[in-house]
Amino acid sequence: MNRGQIVSIIITTKNEEDVIQRLIQSIKKQTYKNLEIILVDNNSQDKTVEVAIKWGAQVHNLGPERSSQRNFGAKVAKGKYLLILDADMELTPEVVSECV
């Protein structure tokens, strides 16, 4: 399933240092591998951005509201499909594959 269309995963954040690593790790464990992770951060004062970069997310800074963050993420996305997530979520390994 690695050869399918790109799925762009868009995550909006603000001070999500405590949960963002768990979400990104669950994304990295997906059985569907043709993914890009786009994190749109709203000026976090903690280490959200540093953690996301460490785990390979493409990071952008934009605020002030979640809807504008999501729209921006969709604008820069390269994927045919978009999956919009909140930072405190965690995915089971087959979620993206089942969605595609």
mmCIF file with all atom_site columns, C-alpha atoms in Angstrom:
data_model
loop_
_atom_site.group_PDB
_atom_site.id
_atom_site.type_symbol
_atom_site.label_atom_id
_atom_site.label_alt_id
_atom_site.label_comp_id
_atom_site.label_asym_id
_atom_site.label_entity_id
_atom_site.label_seq_id
_atom_site.pdbx_PDB_ins_code
_atom_site.Cartn_x
_atom_site.Cartn_y
_atom_site.Cartn_z
_atom_site.occupancy
_atom_site.B_iso_or_equiv
_atom_site.pdbx_formal_charge
_atom_site.auth_seq_id
_atom_site.auth_comp_id
_atom_site.auth_asym_id
_atom_site.auth_atom_id
_atom_site.pdbx_PDB_model_num
ATOM 1   C CA . MET A 1 1   ? 0.000   0.000  0.000  1.00 0.00 ? 1   MET A CA 1
ATOM 2   C CA . ASN A 1 2   ? 2.958   2.345  -0.124 1.00 0.00 ? 2   ASN A CA 1
ATOM 3   C CA . ARG A 1 3   ? 2.383   3.412  -3.721 1.00 0.00 ? 3   ARG A CA 1
ATOM 4   C CA . GLY A 1 4   ? -1.006  5.090  -3.308 1.00 0.00 ? 4   GLY A CA 1
ATOM 5   C CA . GLN A 1 5   ? -1.903  8.733  -3.365 1.00 0.00 ? 5   GLN A CA 1
ATOM 6   C CA . ILE A 1 6   ? -0.369  11.058 -0.788 1.00 0.00 ? 6   ILE A CA 1
ATOM 7   C CA . VAL A 1 7   ? -2.417  11.620 2.336  1.00 0.00 ? 7   VAL A CA 1
ATOM 8   C CA . SER A 1 8   ? -1.734  14.988 3.952  1.00 0.00 ? 8   SER A CA 1
ATOM 9   C CA . ILE A 1 9   ? -2.240  14.906 7.696  1.00 0.00 ? 9   ILE A CA 1
ATOM 10  C CA . ILE A 1 10  ? -2.913  18.368 9.091  1.00 0.00 ? 10  ILE A CA 1
ATOM 11  C CA . ILE A 1 11  ? -2.508  18.982 12.809 1.00 0.00 ? 11  ILE A CA 1
ATOM 12  C CA . THR A 1 12  ? -3.310  22.285 14.494 1.00 0.00 ? 12  THR A CA 1
ATOM 13  C CA . THR A 1 13  ? -1.501  23.061 17.734 1.00 0.00 ? 13  THR A CA 1
ATOM 14  C CA . LYS A 1 14  ? -0.977  25.546 20.508 1.00 0.00 ? 14  LYS A CA 1
ATOM 15  C CA . ASN A 1 15  ? 1.097   24.438 23.510 1.00 0.00 ? 15  ASN A CA 1
ATOM 16  C CA . GLU A 1 16  ? 0.647   20.715 22.863 1.00 0.00 ? 16  GLU A CA 1
ATOM 17  C CA . GLU A 1 17  ? 4.100   19.558 23.972 1.00 0.00 ? 17  GLU A CA 1
ATOM 18  C CA . ASP A 1 18  ? 2.620   16.918 26.284 1.00 0.00 ? 18  ASP A CA 1
ATOM 19  C CA . VAL A 1 19  ? 0.646   15.084 23.574 1.00 0.00 ? 19  VAL A CA 1
ATOM 20  C CA . ILE A 1 20  ? 2.089   15.826 20.137 1.00 0.00 ? 20  ILE A CA 1
ATOM 21  C CA . GLN A 1 21  ? 4.783   13.153 20.213 1.00 0.00 ? 21  GLN A CA 1
ATOM 22  C CA . ARG A 1 22  ? 2.225   10.413 20.885 1.00 0.00 ? 22  ARG A CA 1
ATOM 23  C CA . LEU A 1 23  ? 0.144   11.527 17.889 1.00 0.00 ? 23  LEU A CA 1
ATOM 24  C CA . ILE A 1 24  ? 3.082   11.773 15.501 1.00 0.00 ? 24  ILE A CA 1
ATOM 25  C CA . GLN A 1 25  ? 4.398   8.383  16.611 1.00 0.00 ? 25  GLN A CA 1
ATOM 26  C CA . SER A 1 26  ? 0.985   6.870  15.890 1.00 0.00 ? 26  SER A CA 1
ATOM 27  C CA . ILE A 1 27  ? 1.075   8.471  12.427 1.00 0.00 ? 27  ILE A CA 1
ATOM 28  C CA . LYS A 1 28  ? 4.549   7.026  11.787 1.00 0.00 ? 28  LYS A CA 1
ATOM 29  C CA . LYS A 1 29  ? 3.177   3.546  12.645 1.00 0.00 ? 29  LYS A CA 1
ATOM 30  C CA . GLN A 1 30  ? 0.504   3.679  9.943  1.00 0.00 ? 30  GLN A CA 1
ATOM 31  C CA . THR A 1 31  ? 0.408   0.775  7.508  1.00 0.00 ? 31  THR A CA 1
ATOM 32  C CA . TYR A 1 32  ? -0.287  3.315  4.750  1.00 0.00 ? 32  TYR A CA 1
ATOM 33  C CA . LYS A 1 33  ? 3.081   4.990  4.259  1.00 0.00 ? 33  LYS A CA 1
ATOM 34  C CA . ASN A 1 34  ? 2.552   7.659  1.597  1.00 0.00 ? 34  ASN A CA 1
ATOM 35  C CA . LEU A 1 35  ? 1.953   10.440 4.126  1.00 0.00 ? 35  LEU A CA 1
ATOM 36  C CA . GLU A 1 36  ? 3.002   13.979 4.845  1.00 0.00 ? 36  GLU A CA 1
ATOM 37  C CA . ILE A 1 37  ? 2.577   15.510 8.278  1.00 0.00 ? 37  ILE A CA 1
ATOM 38  C CA . ILE A 1 38  ? 1.770   19.218 8.308  1.00 0.00 ? 38  ILE A CA 1
ATOM 39  C CA . LEU A 1 39  ? 1.696   20.870 11.713 1.00 0.00 ? 39  LEU A CA 1
ATOM 40  C CA . VAL A 1 40  ? 0.295   24.398 11.881 1.00 0.00 ? 40  VAL A CA 1
ATOM 41  C CA . ASP A 1 41  ? 1.179   25.938 15.221 1.00 0.00 ? 41  ASP A CA 1
ATOM 42  C CA . ASN A 1 42  ? -0.342  29.012 16.839 1.00 0.00 ? 42  ASN A CA 1
ATOM 43  C CA . ASN A 1 43  ? 2.701   30.554 18.546 1.00 0.00 ? 43  ASN A CA 1
ATOM 44  C CA . SER A 1 44  ? 3.247   27.856 21.163 1.00 0.00 ? 44  SER A CA 1
ATOM 45  C CA . GLN A 1 45  ? 5.222   28.891 24.219 1.00 0.00 ? 45  GLN A CA 1
ATOM 46  C CA . ASP A 1 46  ? 6.331   25.337 25.016 1.00 0.00 ? 46  ASP A CA 1
ATOM 47  C CA . LYS A 1 47  ? 8.328   22.792 22.980 1.00 0.00 ? 47  LYS A CA 1
ATOM 48  C CA . THR A 1 48  ? 5.527   21.718 20.630 1.00 0.00 ? 48  THR A CA 1
ATOM 49  C CA . VAL A 1 49  ? 7.385   22.883 17.525 1.00 0.00 ? 49  VAL A CA 1
ATOM 50  C CA . GLU A 1 50  ? 10.703  21.337 18.545 1.00 0.00 ? 50  GLU A CA 1
ATOM 51  C CA . VAL A 1 51  ? 9.066   17.968 19.231 1.00 0.00 ? 51  VAL A CA 1
ATOM 52  C CA . ALA A 1 52  ? 7.197   18.037 15.921 1.00 0.00 ? 52  ALA A CA 1
ATOM 53  C CA . ILE A 1 53  ? 10.350  18.852 13.963 1.00 0.00 ? 53  ILE A CA 1
ATOM 54  C CA . LYS A 1 54  ? 12.241  16.090 15.768 1.00 0.00 ? 54  LYS A CA 1
ATOM 55  C CA . TRP A 1 55  ? 9.605   13.594 14.596 1.00 0.00 ? 55  TRP A CA 1
ATOM 56  C CA . GLY A 1 56  ? 9.679   14.794 10.986 1.00 0.00 ? 56  GLY A CA 1
ATOM 57  C CA . ALA A 1 57  ? 6.647   17.050 10.734 1.00 0.00 ? 57  ALA A CA 1
ATOM 58  C CA . GLN A 1 58  ? 6.576   19.968 8.332  1.00 0.00 ? 58  GLN A CA 1
ATOM 59  C CA . VAL A 1 59  ? 5.947   22.926 10.668 1.00 0.00 ? 59  VAL A CA 1
ATOM 60  C CA . HIS A 1 60  ? 4.286   26.257 9.938  1.00 0.00 ? 60  HIS A CA 1
ATOM 61  C CA . ASN A 1 61  ? 3.307   29.069 12.299 1.00 0.00 ? 61  ASN A CA 1
ATOM 62  C CA . LEU A 1 62  ? -0.113  30.663 11.911 1.00 0.00 ? 62  LEU A CA 1
ATOM 63  C CA . GLY A 1 63  ? -2.915  31.825 14.170 1.00 0.00 ? 63  GLY A CA 1
ATOM 64  C CA . PRO A 1 64  ? -5.056  32.904 15.785 1.00 0.00 ? 64  PRO A CA 1
ATOM 65  C CA . GLU A 1 65  ? -7.878  30.460 15.180 1.00 0.00 ? 65  GLU A CA 1
ATOM 66  C CA . ARG A 1 66  ? -7.997  26.753 14.402 1.00 0.00 ? 66  ARG A CA 1
ATOM 67  C CA . SER A 1 67  ? -10.076 27.146 11.249 1.00 0.00 ? 67  SER A CA 1
ATOM 68  C CA . SER A 1 68  ? -7.494  29.441 9.645  1.00 0.00 ? 68  SER A CA 1
ATOM 69  C CA . GLN A 1 69  ? -4.754  27.002 10.681 1.00 0.00 ? 69  GLN A CA 1
ATOM 70  C CA . ARG A 1 70  ? -6.612  24.110 9.026  1.00 0.00 ? 70  ARG A CA 1
ATOM 71  C CA . ASN A 1 71  ? -7.265  26.108 5.870  1.00 0.00 ? 71  ASN A CA 1
ATOM 72  C CA . PHE A 1 72  ? -3.589  27.033 5.645  1.00 0.00 ? 72  PHE A CA 1
ATOM 73  C CA . GLY A 1 73  ? -2.582  23.396 6.115  1.00 0.00 ? 73  GLY A CA 1
ATOM 74  C CA . ALA A 1 74  ? -4.927  22.391 3.296  1.00 0.00 ? 74  ALA A CA 1
ATOM 75  C CA . LYS A 1 75  ? -3.456  25.112 1.084  1.00 0.00 ? 75  LYS A CA 1
ATOM 76  C CA . VAL A 1 76  ? 0.136   23.856 1.470  1.00 0.00 ? 76  VAL A CA 1
ATOM 77  C CA . ALA A 1 77  ? -0.788  20.164 1.377  1.00 0.00 ? 77  ALA A CA 1
ATOM 78  C CA . LYS A 1 78  ? 0.455   18.056 -1.519 1.00 0.00 ? 78  LYS A CA 1
ATOM 79  C CA . GLY A 1 79  ? -1.869  15.134 -0.922 1.00 0.00 ? 79  GLY A CA 1
ATOM 80  C CA . LYS A 1 80  ? -4.939  14.036 -2.809 1.00 0.00 ? 80  LYS A CA 1
ATOM 81  C CA . TYR A 1 81  ? -6.560  13.323 0.554  1.00 0.00 ? 81  TYR A CA 1
ATOM 82  C CA . LEU A 1 82  ? -6.589  15.419 3.727  1.00 0.00 ? 82  LEU A CA 1
ATOM 83  C CA . LEU A 1 83  ? -6.875  14.090 7.257  1.00 0.00 ? 83  LEU A CA 1
ATOM 84  C CA . ILE A 1 84  ? -7.335  16.831 9.843  1.00 0.00 ? 84  ILE A CA 1
ATOM 85  C CA . LEU A 1 85  ? -6.452  15.861 13.399 1.00 0.00 ? 85  LEU A CA 1
ATOM 86  C CA . ASP A 1 86  ? -6.257  17.433 16.838 1.00 0.00 ? 86  ASP A CA 1
ATOM 87  C CA . ALA A 1 87  ? -2.971  17.146 18.705 1.00 0.00 ? 87  ALA A CA 1
ATOM 88  C CA . ASP A 1 88  ? -4.412  15.046 21.530 1.00 0.00 ? 88  ASP A CA 1
ATOM 89  C CA . MET A 1 89  ? -5.522  12.208 19.248 1.00 0.00 ? 89  MET A CA 1
ATOM 90  C CA . GLU A 1 90  ? -3.831  8.853  18.710 1.00 0.00 ? 90  GLU A CA 1
ATOM 91  C CA . LEU A 1 91  ? -4.394  6.645  15.653 1.00 0.00 ? 91  LEU A CA 1
ATOM 92  C CA . THR A 1 92  ? -4.551  2.885  15.417 1.00 0.00 ? 92  THR A CA 1
ATOM 93  C CA . PRO A 1 93  ? -2.182  1.551  12.711 1.00 0.00 ? 93  PRO A CA 1
ATOM 94  C CA . GLU A 1 94  ? -4.846  0.905  10.034 1.00 0.00 ? 94  GLU A CA 1
ATOM 95  C CA . VAL A 1 95  ? -6.806  4.195  10.212 1.00 0.00 ? 95  VAL A CA 1
ATOM 96  C CA . VAL A 1 96  ? -5.295  5.925  7.180  1.00 0.00 ? 96  VAL A CA 1
ATOM 97  C CA . SER A 1 97  ? -5.338  2.754  5.105  1.00 0.00 ? 97  SER A CA 1
ATOM 98  C CA . GLU A 1 98  ? -9.006  2.198  5.911  1.00 0.00 ? 98  GLU A CA 1
ATOM 99  C CA . CYS A 1 99  ? -9.853  5.798  5.056  1.00 0.00 ? 99  CYS A CA 1
ATOM 100 C CA . VAL A 1 100 ? -8.078  5.640  1.701  1.00 0.00 ? 100 VAL A CA 1
#
